[in-house]
PDB file of C-alpha atoms in Angstrom:
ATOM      1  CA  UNK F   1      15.880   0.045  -4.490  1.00 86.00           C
ATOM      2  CA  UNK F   2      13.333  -2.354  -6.202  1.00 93.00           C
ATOM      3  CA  UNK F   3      12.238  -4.665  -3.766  1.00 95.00           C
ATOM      4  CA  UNK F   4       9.235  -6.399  -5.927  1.00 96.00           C
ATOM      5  CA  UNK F   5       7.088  -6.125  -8.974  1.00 97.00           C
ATOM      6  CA  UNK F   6       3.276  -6.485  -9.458  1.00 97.00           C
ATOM      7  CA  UNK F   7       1.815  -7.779 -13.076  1.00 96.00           C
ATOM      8  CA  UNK F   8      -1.825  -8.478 -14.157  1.00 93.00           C
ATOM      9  CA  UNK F   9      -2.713 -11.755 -13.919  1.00 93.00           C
ATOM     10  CA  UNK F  10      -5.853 -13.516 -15.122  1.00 92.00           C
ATOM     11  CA  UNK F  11      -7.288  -9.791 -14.743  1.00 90.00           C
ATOM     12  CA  UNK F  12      -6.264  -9.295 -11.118  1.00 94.00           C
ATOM     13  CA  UNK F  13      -2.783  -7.120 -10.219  1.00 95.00           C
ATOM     14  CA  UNK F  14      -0.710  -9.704  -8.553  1.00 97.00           C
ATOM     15  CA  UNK F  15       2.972  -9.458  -7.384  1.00 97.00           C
ATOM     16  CA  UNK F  16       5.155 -10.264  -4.891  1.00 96.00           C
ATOM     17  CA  UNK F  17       8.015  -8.290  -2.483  1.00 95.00           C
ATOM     18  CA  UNK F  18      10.627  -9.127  -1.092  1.00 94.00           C
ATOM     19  CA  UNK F  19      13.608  -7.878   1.292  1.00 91.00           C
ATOM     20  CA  UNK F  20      16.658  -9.336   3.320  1.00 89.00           C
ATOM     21  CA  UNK F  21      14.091  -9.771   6.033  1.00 87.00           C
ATOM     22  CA  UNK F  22      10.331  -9.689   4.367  1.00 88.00           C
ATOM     23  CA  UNK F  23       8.894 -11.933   2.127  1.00 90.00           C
ATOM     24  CA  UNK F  24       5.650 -11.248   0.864  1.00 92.00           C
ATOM     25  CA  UNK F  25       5.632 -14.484  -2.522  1.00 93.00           C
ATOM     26  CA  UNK F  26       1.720 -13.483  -3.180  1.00 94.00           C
ATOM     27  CA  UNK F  27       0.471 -10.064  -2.828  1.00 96.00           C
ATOM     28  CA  UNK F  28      -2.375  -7.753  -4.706  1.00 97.00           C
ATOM     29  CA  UNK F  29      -3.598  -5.021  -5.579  1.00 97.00           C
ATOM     30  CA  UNK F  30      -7.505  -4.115  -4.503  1.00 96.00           C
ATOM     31  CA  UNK F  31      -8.628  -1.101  -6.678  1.00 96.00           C
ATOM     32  CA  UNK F  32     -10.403   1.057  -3.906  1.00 96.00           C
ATOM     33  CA  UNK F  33     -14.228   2.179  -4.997  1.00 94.00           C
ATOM     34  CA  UNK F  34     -14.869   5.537  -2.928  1.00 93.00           C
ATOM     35  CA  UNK F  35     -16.049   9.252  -3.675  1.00 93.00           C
ATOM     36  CA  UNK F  36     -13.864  10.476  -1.418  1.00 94.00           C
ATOM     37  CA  UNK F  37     -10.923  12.048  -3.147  1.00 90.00           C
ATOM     38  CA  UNK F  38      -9.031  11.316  -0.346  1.00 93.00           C
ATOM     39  CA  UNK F  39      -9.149   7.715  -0.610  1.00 95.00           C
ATOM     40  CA  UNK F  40      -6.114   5.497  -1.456  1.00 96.00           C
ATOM     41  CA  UNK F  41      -6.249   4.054  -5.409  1.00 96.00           C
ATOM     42  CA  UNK F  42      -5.703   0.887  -4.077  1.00 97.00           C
ATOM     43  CA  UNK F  43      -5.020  -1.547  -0.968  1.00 97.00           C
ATOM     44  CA  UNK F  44      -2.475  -3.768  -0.690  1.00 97.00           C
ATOM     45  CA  UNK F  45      -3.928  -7.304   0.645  1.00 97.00           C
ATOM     46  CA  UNK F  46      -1.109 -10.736   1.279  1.00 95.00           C
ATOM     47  CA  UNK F  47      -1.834 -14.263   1.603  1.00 91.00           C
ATOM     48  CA  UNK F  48      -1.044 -15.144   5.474  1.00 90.00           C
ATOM     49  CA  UNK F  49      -0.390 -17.895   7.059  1.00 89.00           C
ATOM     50  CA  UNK F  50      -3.709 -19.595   7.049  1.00 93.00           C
ATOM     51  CA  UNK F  51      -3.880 -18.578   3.063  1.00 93.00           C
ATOM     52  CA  UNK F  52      -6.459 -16.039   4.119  1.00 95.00           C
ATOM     53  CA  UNK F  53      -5.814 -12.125   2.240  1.00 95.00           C
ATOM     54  CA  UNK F  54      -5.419  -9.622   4.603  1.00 96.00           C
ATOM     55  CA  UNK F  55      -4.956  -6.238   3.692  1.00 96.00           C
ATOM     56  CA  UNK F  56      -1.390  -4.636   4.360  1.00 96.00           C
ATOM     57  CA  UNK F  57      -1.124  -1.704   3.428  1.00 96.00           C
ATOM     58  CA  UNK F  58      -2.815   0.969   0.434  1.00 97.00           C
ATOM     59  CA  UNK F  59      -1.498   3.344  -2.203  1.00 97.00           C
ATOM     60  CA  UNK F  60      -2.489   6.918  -3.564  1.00 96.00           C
ATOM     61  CA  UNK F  61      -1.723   8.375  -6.667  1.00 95.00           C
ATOM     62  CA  UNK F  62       0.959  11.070  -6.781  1.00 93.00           C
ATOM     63  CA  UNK F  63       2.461  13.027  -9.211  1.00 92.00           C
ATOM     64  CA  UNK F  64       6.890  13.642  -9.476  1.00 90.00           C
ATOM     65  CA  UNK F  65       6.931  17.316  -9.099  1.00 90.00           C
ATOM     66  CA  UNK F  66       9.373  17.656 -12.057  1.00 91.00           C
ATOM     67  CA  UNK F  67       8.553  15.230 -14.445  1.00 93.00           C
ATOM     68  CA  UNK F  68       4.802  15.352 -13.558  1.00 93.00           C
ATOM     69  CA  UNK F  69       4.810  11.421 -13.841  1.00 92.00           C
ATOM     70  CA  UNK F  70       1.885   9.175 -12.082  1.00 94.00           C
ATOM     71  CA  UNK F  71       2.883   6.523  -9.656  1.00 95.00           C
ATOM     72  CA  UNK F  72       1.432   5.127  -6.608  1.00 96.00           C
ATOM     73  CA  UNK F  73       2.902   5.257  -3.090  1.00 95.00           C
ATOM     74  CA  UNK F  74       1.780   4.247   0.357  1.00 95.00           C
ATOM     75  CA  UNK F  75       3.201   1.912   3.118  1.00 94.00           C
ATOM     76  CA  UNK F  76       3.246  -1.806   3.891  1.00 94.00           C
ATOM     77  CA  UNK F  77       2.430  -2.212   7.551  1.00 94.00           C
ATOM     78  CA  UNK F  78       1.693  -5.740   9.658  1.00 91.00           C
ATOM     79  CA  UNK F  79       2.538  -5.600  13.524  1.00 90.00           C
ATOM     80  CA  UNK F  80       5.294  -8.510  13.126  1.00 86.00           C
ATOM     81  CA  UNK F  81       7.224  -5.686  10.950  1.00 85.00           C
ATOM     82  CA  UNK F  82       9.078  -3.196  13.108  1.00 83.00           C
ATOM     83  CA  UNK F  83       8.238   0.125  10.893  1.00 85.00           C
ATOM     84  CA  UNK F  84       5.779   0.938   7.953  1.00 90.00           C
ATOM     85  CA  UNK F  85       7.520  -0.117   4.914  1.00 92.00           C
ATOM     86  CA  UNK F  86       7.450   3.313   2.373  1.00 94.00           C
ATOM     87  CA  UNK F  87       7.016   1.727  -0.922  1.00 96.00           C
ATOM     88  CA  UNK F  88       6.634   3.601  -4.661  1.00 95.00           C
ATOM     89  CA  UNK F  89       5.067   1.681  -7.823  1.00 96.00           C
ATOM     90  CA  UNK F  90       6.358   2.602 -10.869  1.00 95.00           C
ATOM     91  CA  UNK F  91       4.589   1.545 -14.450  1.00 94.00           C
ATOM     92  CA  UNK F  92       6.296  -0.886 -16.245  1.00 93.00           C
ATOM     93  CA  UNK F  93       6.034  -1.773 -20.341  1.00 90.00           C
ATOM     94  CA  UNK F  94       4.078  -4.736 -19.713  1.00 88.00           C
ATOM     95  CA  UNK F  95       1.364  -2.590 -17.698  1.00 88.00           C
ATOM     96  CA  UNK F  96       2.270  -3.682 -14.081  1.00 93.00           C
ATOM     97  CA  UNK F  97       4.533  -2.256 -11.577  1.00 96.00           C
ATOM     98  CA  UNK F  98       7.523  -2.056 -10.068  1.00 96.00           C
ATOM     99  CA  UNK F  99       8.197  -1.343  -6.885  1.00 97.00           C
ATOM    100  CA  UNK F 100      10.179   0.511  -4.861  1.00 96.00           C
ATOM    101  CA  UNK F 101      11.074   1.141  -1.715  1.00 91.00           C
ATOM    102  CA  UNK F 102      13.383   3.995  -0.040  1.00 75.00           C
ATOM    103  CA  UNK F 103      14.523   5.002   3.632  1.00 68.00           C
ATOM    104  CA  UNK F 104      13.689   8.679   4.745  1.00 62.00           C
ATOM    105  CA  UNK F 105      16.535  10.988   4.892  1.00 54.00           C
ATOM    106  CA  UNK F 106      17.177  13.979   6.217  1.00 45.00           C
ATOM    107  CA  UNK F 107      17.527  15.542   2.422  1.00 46.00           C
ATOM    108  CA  UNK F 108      13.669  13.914   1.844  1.00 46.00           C
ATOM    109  CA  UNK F 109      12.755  15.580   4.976  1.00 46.00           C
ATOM    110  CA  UNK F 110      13.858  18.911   4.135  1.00 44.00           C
ATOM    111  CA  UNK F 111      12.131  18.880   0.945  1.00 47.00           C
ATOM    112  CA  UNK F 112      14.036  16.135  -1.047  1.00 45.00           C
ATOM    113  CA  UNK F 113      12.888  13.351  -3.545  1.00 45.00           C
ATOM    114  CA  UNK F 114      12.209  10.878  -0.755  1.00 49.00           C
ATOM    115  CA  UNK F 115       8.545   9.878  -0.680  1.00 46.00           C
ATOM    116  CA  UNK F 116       8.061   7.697   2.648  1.00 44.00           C
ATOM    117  CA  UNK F 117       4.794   8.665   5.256  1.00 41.00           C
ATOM    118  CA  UNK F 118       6.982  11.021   6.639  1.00 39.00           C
ATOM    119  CA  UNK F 119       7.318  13.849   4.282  1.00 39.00           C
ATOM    120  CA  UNK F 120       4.838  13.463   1.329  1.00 40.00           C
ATOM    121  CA  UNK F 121       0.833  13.070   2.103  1.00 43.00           C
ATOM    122  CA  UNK F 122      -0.104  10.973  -0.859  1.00 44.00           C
ATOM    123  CA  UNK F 123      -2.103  13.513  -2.413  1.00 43.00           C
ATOM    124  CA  UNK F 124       0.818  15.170  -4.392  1.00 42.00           C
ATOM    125  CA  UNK F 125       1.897  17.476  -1.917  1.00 43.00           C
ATOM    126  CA  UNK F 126       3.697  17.797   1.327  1.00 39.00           C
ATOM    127  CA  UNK F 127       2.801  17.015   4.637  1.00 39.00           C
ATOM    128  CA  UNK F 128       2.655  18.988   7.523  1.00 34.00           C
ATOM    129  CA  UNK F 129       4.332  16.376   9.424  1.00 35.00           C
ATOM    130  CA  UNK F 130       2.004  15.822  12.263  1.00 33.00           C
ATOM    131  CA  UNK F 131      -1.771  13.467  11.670  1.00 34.00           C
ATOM    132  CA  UNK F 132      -4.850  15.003  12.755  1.00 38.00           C
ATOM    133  CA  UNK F 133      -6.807  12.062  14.417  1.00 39.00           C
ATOM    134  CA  UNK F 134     -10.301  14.307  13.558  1.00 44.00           C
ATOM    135  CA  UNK F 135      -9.467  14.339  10.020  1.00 44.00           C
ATOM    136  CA  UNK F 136     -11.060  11.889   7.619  1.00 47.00           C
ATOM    137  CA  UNK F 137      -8.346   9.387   6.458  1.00 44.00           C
ATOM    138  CA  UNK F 138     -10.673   7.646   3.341  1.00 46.00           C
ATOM    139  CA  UNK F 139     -10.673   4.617   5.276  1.00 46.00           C
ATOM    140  CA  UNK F 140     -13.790   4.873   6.580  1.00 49.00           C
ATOM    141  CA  UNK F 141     -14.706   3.897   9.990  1.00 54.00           C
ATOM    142  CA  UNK F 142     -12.852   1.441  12.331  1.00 52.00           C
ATOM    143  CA  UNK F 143     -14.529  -1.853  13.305  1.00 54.00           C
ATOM    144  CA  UNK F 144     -12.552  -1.637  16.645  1.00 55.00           C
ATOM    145  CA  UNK F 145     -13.872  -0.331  19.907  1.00 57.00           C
ATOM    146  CA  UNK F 146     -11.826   1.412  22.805  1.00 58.00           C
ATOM    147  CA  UNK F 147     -10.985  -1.890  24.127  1.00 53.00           C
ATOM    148  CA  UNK F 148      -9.923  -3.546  20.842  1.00 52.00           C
ATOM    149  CA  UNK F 149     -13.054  -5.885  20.181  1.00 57.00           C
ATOM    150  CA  UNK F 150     -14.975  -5.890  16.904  1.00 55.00           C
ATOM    151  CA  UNK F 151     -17.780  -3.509  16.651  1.00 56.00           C
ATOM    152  CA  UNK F 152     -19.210  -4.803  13.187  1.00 52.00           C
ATOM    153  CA  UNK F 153     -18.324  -7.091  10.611  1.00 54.00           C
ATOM    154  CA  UNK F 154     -15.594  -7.006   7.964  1.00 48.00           C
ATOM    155  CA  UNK F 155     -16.664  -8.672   4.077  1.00 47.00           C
ATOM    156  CA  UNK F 156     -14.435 -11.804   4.091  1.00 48.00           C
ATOM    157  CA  UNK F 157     -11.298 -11.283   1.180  1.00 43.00           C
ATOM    158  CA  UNK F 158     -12.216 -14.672  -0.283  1.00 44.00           C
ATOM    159  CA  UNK F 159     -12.599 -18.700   0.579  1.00 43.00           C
ATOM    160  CA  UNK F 160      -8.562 -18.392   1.529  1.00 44.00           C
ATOM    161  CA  UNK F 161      -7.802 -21.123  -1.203  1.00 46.00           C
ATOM    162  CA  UNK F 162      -4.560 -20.238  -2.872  1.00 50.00           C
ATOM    163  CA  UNK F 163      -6.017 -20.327  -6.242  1.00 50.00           C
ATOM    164  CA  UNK F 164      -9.617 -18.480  -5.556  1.00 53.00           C
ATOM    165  CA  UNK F 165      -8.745 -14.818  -5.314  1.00 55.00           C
ATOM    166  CA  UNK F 166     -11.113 -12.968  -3.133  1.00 57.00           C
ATOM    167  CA  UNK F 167     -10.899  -9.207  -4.421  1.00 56.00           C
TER     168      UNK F 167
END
């Protein structure tokens, strides 16, 4: 089900999704600068509340195991949602993306064409369906400690003016 489309705009990947019960009008596309080829492609980042851009979510590049075609797929995640949102980006003509979203099923579990967090492990292959907490995500670090505070500081997404785009 297509639940949203992202296009470039003024050079920046910028979109919007939306669902009977989510409505994200402005979100983006971060391209994701790491050497570790485990890192997502990009991360999703919305304009909150106090028109600050959080991030929400990333995306990996996988491969269709028939076709062999590229798309991205990751999750949308915010504690006020009660689930990860699975999402798929597709290429369009006009060189964005639509995108997709689809529930898990027992026919994607056992091996099916479903791609949610549950049975594919963004790196074109399937997962083993449990997470390793020792194993390096991409992400880097966390800036919280044991008891939730910040332990260092995060690079600000922008000046949180509608118009001024931080990433």
């Amino acid at each position: 089900m297509n639940i949203g489309e992202v296009s470039l705009q003024n050079g920046r990947l910028m979109g919007r999704i939306a669902t009977r019960t989510i409505d994200l009008p402005r979100i983006g596309l971060r391209a994701v600068e790491s050497q570790n080829p485990r890192a997502p492609r990009f991360e999703v980042v919305a304009l909150n509340v106090a028109r600050r851009w959080v991030q929400i979510g990333a995306l990996w590049e996988a491969e269709m195991k028939k076709t062999g075609e590229v798309f991205l797929a990751g999750n949308i995640d915010d504690p006020s949602l009660p689930e990860p949102l699975p999402v798929a980006l597709f290429r369009n003509e006009s060189g964005g993306y639509a995108i997709a979203w689809r529930r898990d099923t027992l026919r994607s579990e056992a091996g099916g064409s479903g791609f949610g967090a549950s049975n594919y492990d963004m790196q074109g292959g399937e997962a083993s369906g449990r997470y390793d907490a020792g194993q390096d995500s991409g992400f880097g670090e966390s800036t919280a400690g044991p008891d939730g505070t910040m332990t260092r500081e995060m690079a600000p997404f922008g000046a949180g003016e509608d118009d001024d785009v931080g990433f």
